[in-house]
XYZ file of C-alpha atoms in Angstrom:
635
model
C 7.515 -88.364 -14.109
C 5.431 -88.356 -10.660
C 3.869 -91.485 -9.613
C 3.225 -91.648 -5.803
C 2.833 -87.304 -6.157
C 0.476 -86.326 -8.795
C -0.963 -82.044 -8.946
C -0.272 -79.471 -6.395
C -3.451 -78.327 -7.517
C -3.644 -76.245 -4.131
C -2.403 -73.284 -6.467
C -4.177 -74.206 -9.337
C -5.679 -71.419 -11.198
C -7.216 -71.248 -14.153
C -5.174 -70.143 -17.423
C -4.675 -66.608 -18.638
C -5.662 -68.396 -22.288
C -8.646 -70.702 -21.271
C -11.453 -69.806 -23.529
C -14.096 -67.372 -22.406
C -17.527 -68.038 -22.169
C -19.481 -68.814 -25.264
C -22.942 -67.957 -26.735
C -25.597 -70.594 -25.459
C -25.432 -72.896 -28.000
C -21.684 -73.794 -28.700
C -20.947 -76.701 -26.242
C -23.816 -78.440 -27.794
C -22.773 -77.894 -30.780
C -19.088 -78.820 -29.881
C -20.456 -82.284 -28.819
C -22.560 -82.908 -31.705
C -19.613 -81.327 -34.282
C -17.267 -83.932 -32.084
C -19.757 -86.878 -32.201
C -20.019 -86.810 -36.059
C -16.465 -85.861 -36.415
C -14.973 -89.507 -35.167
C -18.308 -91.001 -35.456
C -19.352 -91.925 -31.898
C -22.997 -91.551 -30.822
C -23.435 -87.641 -29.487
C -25.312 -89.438 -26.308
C -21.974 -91.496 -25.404
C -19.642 -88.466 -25.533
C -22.334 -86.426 -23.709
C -22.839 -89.320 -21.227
C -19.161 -89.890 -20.705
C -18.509 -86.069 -20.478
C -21.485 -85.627 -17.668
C -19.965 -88.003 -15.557
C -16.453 -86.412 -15.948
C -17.130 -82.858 -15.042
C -21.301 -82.492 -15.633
C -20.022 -80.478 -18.590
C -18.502 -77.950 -16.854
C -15.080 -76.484 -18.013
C -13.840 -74.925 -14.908
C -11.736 -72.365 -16.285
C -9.149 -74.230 -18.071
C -8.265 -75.329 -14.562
C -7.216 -78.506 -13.922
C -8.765 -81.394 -11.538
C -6.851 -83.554 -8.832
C -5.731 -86.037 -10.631
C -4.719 -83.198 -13.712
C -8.048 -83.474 -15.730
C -8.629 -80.479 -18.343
C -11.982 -79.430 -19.502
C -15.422 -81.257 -19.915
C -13.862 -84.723 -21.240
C -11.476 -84.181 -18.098
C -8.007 -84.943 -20.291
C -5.254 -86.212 -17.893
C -2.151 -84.645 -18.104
C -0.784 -84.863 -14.754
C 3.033 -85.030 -15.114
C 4.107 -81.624 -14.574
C 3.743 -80.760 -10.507
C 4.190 -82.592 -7.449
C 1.708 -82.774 -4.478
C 2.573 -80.933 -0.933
C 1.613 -82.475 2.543
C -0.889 -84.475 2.790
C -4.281 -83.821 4.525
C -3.223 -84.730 7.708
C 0.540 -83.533 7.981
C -1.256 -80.202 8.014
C -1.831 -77.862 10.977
C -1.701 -79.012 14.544
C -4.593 -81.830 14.704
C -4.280 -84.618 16.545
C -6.357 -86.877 13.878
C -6.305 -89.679 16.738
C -7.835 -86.865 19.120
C -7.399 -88.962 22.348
C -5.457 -86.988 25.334
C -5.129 -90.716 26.496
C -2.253 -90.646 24.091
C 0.179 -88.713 22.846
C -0.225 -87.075 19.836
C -0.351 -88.871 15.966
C 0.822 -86.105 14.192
C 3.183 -85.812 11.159
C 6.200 -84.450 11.569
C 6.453 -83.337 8.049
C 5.598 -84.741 4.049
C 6.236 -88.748 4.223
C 9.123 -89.879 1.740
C 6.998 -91.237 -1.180
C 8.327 -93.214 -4.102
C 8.688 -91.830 -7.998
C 7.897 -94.173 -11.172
C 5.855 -93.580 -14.073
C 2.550 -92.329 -14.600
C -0.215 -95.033 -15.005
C -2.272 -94.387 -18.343
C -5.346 -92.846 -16.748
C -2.983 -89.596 -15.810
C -1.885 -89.057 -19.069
C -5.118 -89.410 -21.665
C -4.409 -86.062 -22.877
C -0.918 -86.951 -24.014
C -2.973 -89.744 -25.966
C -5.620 -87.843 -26.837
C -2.645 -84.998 -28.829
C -1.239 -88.162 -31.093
C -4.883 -89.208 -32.015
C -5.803 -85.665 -32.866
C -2.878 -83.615 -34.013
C -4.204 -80.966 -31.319
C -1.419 -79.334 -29.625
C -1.397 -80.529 -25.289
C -2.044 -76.404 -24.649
C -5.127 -76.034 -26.768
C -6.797 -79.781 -25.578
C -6.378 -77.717 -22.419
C -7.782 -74.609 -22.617
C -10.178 -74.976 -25.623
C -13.324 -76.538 -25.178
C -14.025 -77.690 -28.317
C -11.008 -79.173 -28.732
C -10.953 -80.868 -25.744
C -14.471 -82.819 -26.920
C -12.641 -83.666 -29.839
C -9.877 -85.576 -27.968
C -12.128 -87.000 -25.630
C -13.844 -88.098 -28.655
C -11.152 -89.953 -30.343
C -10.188 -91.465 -27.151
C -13.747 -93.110 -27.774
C -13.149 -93.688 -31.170
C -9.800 -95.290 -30.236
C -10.972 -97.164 -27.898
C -13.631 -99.079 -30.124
C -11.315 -99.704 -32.680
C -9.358 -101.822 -30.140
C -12.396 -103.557 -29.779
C -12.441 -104.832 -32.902
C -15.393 -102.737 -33.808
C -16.144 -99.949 -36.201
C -17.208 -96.462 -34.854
C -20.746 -95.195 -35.449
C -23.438 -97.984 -34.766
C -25.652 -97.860 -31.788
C -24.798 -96.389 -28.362
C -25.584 -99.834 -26.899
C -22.484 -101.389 -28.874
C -20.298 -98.799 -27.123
C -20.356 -100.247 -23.480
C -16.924 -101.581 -23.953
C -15.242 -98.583 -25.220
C -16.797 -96.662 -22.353
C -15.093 -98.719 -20.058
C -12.410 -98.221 -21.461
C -12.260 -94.434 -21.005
C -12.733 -94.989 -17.813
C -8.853 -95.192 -17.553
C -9.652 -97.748 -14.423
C -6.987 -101.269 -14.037
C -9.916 -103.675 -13.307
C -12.794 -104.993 -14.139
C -15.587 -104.179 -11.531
C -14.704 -100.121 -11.635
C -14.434 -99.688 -15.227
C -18.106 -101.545 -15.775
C -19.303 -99.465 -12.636
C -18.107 -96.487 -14.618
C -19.342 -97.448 -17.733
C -23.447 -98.557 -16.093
C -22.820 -94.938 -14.742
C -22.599 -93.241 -17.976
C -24.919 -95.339 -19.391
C -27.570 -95.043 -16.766
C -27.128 -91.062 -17.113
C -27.876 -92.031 -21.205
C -31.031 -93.720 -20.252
C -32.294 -90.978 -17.722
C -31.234 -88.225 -19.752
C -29.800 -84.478 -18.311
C -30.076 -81.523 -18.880
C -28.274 -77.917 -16.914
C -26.658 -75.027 -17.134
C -22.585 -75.400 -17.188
C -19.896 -73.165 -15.457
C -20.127 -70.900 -18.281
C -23.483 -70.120 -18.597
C -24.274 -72.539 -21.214
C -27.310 -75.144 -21.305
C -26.661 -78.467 -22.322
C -29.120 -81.132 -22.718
C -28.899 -85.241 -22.862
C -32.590 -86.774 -24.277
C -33.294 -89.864 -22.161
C -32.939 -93.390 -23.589
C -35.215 -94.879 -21.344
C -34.807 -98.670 -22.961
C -31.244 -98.513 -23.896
C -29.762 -101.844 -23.345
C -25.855 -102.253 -23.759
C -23.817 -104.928 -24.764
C -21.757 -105.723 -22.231
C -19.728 -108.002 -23.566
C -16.778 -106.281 -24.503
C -15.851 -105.723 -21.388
C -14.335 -109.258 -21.030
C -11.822 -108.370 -23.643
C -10.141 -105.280 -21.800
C -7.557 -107.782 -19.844
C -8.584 -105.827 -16.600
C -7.504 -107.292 -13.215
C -9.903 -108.848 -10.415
C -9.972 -106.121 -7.700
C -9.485 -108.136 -4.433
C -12.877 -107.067 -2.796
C -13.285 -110.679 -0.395
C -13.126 -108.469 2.662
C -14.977 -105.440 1.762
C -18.184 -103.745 2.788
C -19.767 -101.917 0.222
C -22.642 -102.133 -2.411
C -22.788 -103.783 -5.208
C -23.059 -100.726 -6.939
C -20.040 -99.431 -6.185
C -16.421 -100.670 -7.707
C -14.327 -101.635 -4.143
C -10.994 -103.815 -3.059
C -9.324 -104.315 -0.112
C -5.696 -102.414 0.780
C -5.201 -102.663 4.206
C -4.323 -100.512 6.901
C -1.644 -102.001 9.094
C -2.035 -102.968 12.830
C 1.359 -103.304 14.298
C 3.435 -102.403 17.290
C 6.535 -100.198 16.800
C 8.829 -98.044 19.402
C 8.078 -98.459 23.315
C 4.845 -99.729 23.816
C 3.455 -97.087 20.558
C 1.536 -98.761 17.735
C -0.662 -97.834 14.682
C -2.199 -96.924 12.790
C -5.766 -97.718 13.912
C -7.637 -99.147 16.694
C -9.234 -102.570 17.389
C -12.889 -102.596 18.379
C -15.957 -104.651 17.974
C -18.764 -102.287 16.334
C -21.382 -101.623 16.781
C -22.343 -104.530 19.317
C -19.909 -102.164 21.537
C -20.666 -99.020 20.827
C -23.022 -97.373 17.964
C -22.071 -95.980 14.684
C -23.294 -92.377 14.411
C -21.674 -90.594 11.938
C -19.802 -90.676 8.570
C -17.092 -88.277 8.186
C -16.656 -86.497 4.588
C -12.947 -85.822 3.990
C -11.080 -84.570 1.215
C -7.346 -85.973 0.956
C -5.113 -83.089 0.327
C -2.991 -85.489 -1.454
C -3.317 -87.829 -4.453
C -4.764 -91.003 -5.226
C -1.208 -92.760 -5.349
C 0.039 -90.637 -2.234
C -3.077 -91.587 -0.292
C -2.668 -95.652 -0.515
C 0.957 -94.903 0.762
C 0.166 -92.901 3.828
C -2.832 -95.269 5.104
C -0.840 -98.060 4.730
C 2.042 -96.296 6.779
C 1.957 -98.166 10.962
C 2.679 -94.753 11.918
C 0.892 -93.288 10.136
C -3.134 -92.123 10.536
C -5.852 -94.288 8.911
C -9.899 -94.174 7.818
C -12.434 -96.352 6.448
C -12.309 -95.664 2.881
C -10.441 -93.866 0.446
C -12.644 -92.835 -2.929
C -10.502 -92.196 -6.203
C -10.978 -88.606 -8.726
C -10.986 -90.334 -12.265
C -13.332 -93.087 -12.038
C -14.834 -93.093 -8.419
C -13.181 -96.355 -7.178
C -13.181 -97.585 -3.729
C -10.463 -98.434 -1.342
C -11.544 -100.158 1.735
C -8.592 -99.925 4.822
C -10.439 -101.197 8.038
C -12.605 -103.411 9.402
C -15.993 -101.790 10.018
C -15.780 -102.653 13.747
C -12.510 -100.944 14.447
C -11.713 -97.240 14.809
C -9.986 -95.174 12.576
C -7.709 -92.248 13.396
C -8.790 -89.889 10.827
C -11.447 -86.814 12.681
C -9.224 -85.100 15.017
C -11.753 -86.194 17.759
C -11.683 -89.070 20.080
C -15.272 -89.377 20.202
C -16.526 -88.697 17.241
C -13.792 -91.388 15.487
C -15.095 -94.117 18.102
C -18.431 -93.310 16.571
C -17.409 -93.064 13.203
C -16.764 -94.288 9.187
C -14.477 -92.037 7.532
C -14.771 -91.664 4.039
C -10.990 -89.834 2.024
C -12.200 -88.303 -1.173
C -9.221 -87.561 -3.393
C -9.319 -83.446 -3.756
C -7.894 -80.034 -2.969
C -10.028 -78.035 -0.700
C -8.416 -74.306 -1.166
C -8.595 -74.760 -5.124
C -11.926 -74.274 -6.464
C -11.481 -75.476 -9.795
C -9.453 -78.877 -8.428
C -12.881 -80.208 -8.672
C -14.614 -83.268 -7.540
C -16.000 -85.613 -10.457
C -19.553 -86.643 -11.104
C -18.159 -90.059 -10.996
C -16.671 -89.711 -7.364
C -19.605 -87.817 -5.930
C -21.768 -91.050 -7.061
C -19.804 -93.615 -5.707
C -19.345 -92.013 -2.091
C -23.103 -91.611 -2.377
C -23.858 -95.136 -3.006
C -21.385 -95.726 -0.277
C -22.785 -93.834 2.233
C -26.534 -94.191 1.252
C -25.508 -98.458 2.063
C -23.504 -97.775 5.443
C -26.034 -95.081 6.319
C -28.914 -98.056 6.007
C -26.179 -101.041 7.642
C -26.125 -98.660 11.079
C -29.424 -96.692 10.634
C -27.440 -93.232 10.478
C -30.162 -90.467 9.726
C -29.138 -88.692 6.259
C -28.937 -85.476 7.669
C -26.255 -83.395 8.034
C -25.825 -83.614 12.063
C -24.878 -87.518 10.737
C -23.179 -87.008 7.626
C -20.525 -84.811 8.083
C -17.310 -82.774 7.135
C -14.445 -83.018 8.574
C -14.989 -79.324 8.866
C -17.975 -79.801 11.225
C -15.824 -82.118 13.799
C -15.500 -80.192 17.142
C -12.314 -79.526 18.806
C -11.996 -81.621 22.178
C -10.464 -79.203 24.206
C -10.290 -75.116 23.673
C -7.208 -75.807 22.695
C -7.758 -78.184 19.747
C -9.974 -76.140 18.506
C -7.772 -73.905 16.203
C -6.051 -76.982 14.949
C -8.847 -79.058 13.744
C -9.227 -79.399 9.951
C -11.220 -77.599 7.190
C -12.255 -79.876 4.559
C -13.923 -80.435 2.383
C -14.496 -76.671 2.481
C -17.124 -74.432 0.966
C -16.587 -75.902 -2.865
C -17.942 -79.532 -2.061
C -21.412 -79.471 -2.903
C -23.542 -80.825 -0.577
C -27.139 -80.237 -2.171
C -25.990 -82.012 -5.174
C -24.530 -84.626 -2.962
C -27.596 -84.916 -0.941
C -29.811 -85.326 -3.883
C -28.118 -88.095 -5.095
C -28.698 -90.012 -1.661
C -32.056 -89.461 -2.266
C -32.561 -86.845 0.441
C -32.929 -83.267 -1.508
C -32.893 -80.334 0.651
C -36.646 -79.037 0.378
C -38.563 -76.881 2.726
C -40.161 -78.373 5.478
C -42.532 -75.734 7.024
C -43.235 -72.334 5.294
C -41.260 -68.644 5.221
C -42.074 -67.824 9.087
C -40.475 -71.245 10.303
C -38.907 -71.083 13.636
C -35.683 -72.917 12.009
C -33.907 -73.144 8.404
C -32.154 -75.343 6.371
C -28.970 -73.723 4.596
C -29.722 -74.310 0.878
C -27.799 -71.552 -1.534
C -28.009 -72.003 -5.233
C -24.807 -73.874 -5.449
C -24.134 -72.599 -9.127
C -24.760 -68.723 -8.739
C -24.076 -68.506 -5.146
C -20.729 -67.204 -5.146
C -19.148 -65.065 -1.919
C -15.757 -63.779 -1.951
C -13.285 -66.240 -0.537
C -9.322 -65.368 0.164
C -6.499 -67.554 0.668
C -6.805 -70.276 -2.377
C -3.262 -69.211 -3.448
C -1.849 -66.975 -1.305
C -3.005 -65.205 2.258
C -5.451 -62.165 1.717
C -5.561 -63.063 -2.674
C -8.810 -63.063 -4.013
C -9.881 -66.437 -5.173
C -11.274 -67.398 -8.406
C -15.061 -67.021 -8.457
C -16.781 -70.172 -7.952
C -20.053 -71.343 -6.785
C -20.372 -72.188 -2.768
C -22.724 -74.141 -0.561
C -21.765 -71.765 2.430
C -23.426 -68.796 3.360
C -21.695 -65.721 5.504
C -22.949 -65.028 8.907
C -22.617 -61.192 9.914
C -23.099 -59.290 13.240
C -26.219 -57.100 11.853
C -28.384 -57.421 8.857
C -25.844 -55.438 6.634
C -23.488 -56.783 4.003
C -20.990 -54.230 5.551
C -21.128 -55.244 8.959
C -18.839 -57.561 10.918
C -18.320 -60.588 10.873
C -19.134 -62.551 13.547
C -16.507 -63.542 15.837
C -15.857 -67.105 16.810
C -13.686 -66.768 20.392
C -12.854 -70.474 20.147
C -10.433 -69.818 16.782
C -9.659 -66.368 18.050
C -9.643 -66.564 21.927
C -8.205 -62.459 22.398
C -11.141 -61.448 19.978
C -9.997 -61.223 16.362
C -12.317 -60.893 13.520
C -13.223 -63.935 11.624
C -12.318 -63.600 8.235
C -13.179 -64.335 4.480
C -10.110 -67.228 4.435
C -11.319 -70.386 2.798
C -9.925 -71.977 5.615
C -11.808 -70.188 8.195
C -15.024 -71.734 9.401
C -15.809 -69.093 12.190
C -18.703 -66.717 10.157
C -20.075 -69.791 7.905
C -23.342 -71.897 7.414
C -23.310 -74.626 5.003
C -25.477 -75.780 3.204
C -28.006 -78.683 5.043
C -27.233 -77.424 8.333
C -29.888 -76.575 10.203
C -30.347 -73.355 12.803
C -33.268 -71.680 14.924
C -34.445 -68.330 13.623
C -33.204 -65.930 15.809
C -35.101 -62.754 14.004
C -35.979 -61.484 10.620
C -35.420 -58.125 8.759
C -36.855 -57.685 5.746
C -34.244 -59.988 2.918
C -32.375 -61.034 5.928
C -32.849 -64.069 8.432
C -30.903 -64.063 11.912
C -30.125 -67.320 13.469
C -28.756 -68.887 17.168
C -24.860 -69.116 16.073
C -21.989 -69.238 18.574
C -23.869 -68.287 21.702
C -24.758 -65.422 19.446
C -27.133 -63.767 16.731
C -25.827 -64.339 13.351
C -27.715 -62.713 9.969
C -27.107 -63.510 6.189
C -29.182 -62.201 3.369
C -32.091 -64.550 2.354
C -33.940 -62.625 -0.204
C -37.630 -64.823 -1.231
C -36.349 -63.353 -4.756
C -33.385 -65.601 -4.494
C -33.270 -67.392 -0.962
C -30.190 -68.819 0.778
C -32.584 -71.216 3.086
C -35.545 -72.686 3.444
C -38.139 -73.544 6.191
C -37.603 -76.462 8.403
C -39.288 -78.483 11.109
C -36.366 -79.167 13.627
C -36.493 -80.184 17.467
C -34.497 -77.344 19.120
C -33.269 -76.893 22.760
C -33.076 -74.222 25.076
C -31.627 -73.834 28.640
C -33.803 -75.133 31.107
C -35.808 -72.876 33.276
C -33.482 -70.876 35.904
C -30.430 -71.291 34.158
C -28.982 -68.467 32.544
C -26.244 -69.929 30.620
C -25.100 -73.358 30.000
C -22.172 -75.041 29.259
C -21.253 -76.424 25.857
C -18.609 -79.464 24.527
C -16.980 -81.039 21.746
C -17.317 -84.461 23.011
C -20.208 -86.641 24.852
C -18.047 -88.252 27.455
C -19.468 -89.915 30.506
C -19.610 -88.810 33.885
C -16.875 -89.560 36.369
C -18.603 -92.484 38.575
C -18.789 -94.514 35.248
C -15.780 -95.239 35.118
C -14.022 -98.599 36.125
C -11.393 -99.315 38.188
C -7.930 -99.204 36.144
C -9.893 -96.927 33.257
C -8.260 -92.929 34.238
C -11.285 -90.585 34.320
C -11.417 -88.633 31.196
C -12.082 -84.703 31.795
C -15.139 -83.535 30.568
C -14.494 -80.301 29.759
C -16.252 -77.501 28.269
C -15.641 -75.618 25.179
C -15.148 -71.716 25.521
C -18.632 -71.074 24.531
C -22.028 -70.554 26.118
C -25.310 -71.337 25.035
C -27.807 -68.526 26.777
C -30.794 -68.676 28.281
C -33.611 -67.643 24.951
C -31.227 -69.025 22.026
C -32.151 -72.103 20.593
C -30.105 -74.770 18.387
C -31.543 -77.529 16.439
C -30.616 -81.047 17.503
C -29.682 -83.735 15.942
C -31.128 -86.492 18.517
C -30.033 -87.173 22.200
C -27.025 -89.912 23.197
C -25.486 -91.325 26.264
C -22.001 -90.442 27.747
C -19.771 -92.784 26.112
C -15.628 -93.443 26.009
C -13.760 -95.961 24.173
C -10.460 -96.660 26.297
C -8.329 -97.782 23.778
C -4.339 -96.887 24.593
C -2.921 -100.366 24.055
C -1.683 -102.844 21.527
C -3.359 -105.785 23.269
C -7.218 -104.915 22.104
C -8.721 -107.117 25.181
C -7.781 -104.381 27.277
C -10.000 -101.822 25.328
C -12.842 -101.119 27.416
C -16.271 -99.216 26.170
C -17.510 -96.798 29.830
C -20.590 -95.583 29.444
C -22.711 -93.271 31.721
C -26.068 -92.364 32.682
C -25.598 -89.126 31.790
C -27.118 -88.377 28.648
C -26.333 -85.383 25.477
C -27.919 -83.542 23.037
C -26.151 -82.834 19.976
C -26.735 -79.432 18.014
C -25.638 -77.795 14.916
C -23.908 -75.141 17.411
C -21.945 -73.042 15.135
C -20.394 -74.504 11.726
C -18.993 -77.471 13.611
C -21.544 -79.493 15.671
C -21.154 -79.567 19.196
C -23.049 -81.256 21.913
C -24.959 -80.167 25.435
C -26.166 -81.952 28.470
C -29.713 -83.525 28.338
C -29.710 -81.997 32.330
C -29.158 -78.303 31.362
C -31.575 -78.007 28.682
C -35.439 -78.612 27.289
C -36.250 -79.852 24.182
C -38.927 -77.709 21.937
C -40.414 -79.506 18.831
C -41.625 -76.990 16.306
């Protein structure tokens, strides 16, 4: 049994005997066959099963924390996780050259117990049933059976009947939650039950349409949750809504070695300096594995770490300090990181309904504390951090890759991605049909292996408006020239959904945009368009200058500087931004560093210039220009 290590779901694929798709009707009828079967309302299980996986099978696959089908079944005892998100590659996740390096030398030594119960409900779910562990797996009907007798189960232990009203369930809910205290198993259970009153209704993973009526004046009784025995999260020094189930663990700040320390930095935000962005990460490592690392001195550390199963909340820093968790200097000094437990490469290690909430409530709050636009220049990937240097560039990370879904994510913060100007627009907003958009993507197993199709907020950028043509090239991954590649891990010929870019040209179903210092076309069909029309303010080079400089960080210029505070370089990135191309900006900022290299925090000393910076969606990673070099054009 694993305990710290949970799924190397990095290889996950989805079983040779997972059921194939059904007609149209048969999940519905699964639920409602399920629902009558261990008498528990048919909106509860549908409810509960929304917030699990939105109905969606995936395959037969399993999640990260080992979840099987719609009821998302636990049964996470058989792998063991690999290196954590940031033992991989070559990134600096501190990205300071003020320092040396905080990289992992290799997979931390973790400890091994047993299981807690929420990673082994399908084990459960088997002895309530009689279903054999294979076929709760890979059969979708049986799996809303189990899920259903979990319910059932839980009521009983209750002290109260099944069947009755779906308000008298609110306990039981909780329950299935799988969460160890109280405020994230009722958070899960007003979750499910707020989905009951609005009602849902889409089309799953295999084609099949599933609908929830509303219950607009359901009213549970809460009561029951008192009698779960659930522990009081510690949440006294937390920042988050109360909406959202958080407690405090900690990120150490101590000194170690000769004159080295970790694993995060000491600050006084934002009455120092501004908070700009929030950083979207996925782990690469389990929930379990994840508390271990950021509470590691010398180790790397974030704001928050967000939990598969249930959506749960860890909170690690103060929000004034800085984390070590982007790869880039800057954008960490500016910046909340949020850790969402996940696998990027597997597409079927999916992200929950209930997780995808909670980091939306999360953000939606921080985004309002430090008036962060909810746009996607603001809320970010880790995958759209720049590289410092050229030479960072090929190190920095990937996630959460082309599988997180960022319209759905976006919708629930309240800010859909709709058109804002009509078909001839001089700029676009990414926006694929998550669902039915699915490219070809390589790599999720093994280098060049096709992976298993799956829907994908990213489009593919090519060198001419032909699906056979090129790629375009990105000459800061591949500085001798090499083509970019269909690799889930390579970001060099992909736009992702939200991100906005300046039409460059149109040809007939395809739209051209500024990409790279370079024209970039994917198909856009009006039968079936990958963007829409948007009102951005772009910027151009400034009259007389052919070309202009580009970089991956907005450091001030070299007079700003005090005495006893080294000059940091401010170099440019192996890109150029010509004279004609246009990039969308995300708002203008001054030249700022945060000199932060000791233990002692009242040395740590905020320079900032008069020189000022656009940032612009550049390519798929933002990237930012002098306010000097170029004009701004509002269209």
């Amino acid at each position: 049994m694993v305990a710290a290590l949970l799924l190397t779901l990095a290889s996950a694929a989805p079983s040779a005997t997972a059921e194939q798709t059904a007609p149209s009707d048969e999940l519905q009828r699964a639920f409602a066959d399920a629902a009558a079967e261990y008498r528990v309302p048919q909106s509860v299980l549908l409810g509960v099963s929304y917030l699990q996986s939105r109905w969606d099978g995936h395959g037969g696959a399993p999640s990260v924390t080992g979840g099987y089908g719609p009821m998302h079944l636990t049964d996470a005892a058989t792998a063991l996780a690999e290196a954590p998100h940031h033992s991989h590659g070559a990134e600096d996740a501190r990205g300071d050259a003020a320092r040396a390096p905080r990289t992992s030398d290799g997979t931390p030594v973790l400890e091994r117990a047993a299981l807690p119960a929420r990673l082994k409900t399908l084990e459960r779910a088997a002895d309530l049933t009689g279903i054999p562990a294979e076929q709760l797996r890979t059969n979708t009907a049986a799996n809303i059976r189990g899920g259903a007798a979990l319910l059932a189960d839980a009521q009983r232990k209750l002290g109260r009947a099944p069947g009755g009203s779906a308000a008298d369930w609110y306990g039981a809910v909780a329950r299935f939650s799988g969460a160890d205290d109280t405020a994230t198993a009722t958070t899960y259970a007003d979750d499910v039950f707020d989905v009951i009153r609005t009602g849902q209704d889409r089309t799953t993973d295999s084609g099949q349409r599933v609908s929830l009526r509303a219950q607009e004046g359901l009213r549970p009784d809460t009561s029951a949750v008192a009698r779960l025995g659930l522990r009081t999260a510690d949440r006294a020094l937390t920042v988050c809504p109360v909406t959202v189930a958080c407690e405090w663990i900690p990120a150490p700040y101590e000194p170690f070695g000769e004159g080295d320390y970790g694993n995060h930095d000491k600050a006084n935000r934002p009455a120092s300096q501004s908070v700009e962005y929030i950083v979207v990460h996925d782990t690469e490592a389990t929930w379990d594995t994840t508390l271990q690392l950021v509470q590691d001195p010398e180790y790397v550390s974030w704001q928050y770490s967000l939990r598969s199963s249930d959506g749960h909340v860890a909170q690690h820093l103060r929000l004034q300090d800085v984390g070590w968790h982007a790869g880039n200097w800057y954008v960490n000094a500016k910046s909340i990181g949020l850790e969402h437990e996940g696998f990027l490469v597997s597409p079927d290690a999916w992200y929950t309904e209930a997780m995808y909430r909670s980091s939306a409530r999360l953000v939606r709050y921080l985004a309002k504390r430090y008036d962060i636009p909810l746009d996607r220049q603001h809320i970010i990937g880790h995958d759209n951090v720049p590289g410092t240097l050229p030479s960072t560039i090929a190190g920095m990370h990937t996630d959460p890759g082309p599988f997180w879904d960022w319209a759905h994510y976006f919708t629930l913060l309240g800010r859909p991605f709709v058109p804002t100007a009509g078909p001839g627009a001089s700029a676009v907003t990414i926006r694929p049909d998550y669902d039915r958009h699915q490219p070809v993507y390589t790599g999720c197993e093994k280098a060049g292996d096709t992976c298993a199709p799956h829907g994908s907020g990213a489009v593919r950028l090519h060198t001419a408006p032909d699906a056979s043509a090129p790629l375009v090239k990105d000459i800061g991954l591949r500085p001798n020239g090499g083509d970019s590649t269909t690799g889930v891990n390579d970001t060099g010929a992909r736009a992702t959904t939200g991100q906005q870019y300046a039409v460059a040209e149109r040809r007939g179903d395809w739209t051209a945009i500024w990409y790279l210092g370079q024209k970039a076309w994917f198909h856009n069909p009006r039968t079936e368009p990958t963007a829409v029309g948007a009102r951005a303010a772009l910027v151009t080079p400034r009259e007389g200058l052919a070309q202009i400089p580009v970089y991956g960080r907005a450091y001030p210029e070299a007079s700003a500087y005090p005495a006893g505070v080294p000059v940091q370089a401010v170099t440019p990135l192996p890109y150029k931004l010509l004279s004609g191309q246009r990039y969308v900006t995300g708002g203008s900022t001054p030249g700022e560093y945060y000199w932060a290299t000791t233990f002692d925090a009242s040395k740590h000393t905020v320079v900032r210039g008069k020189e000022r910076y656009y940032e612009i969606q550049f390519g798929h990673r933002v990237a930012f220009v002098k306010a000097s070099d170029v004009r701004v054009v509002r269209r």
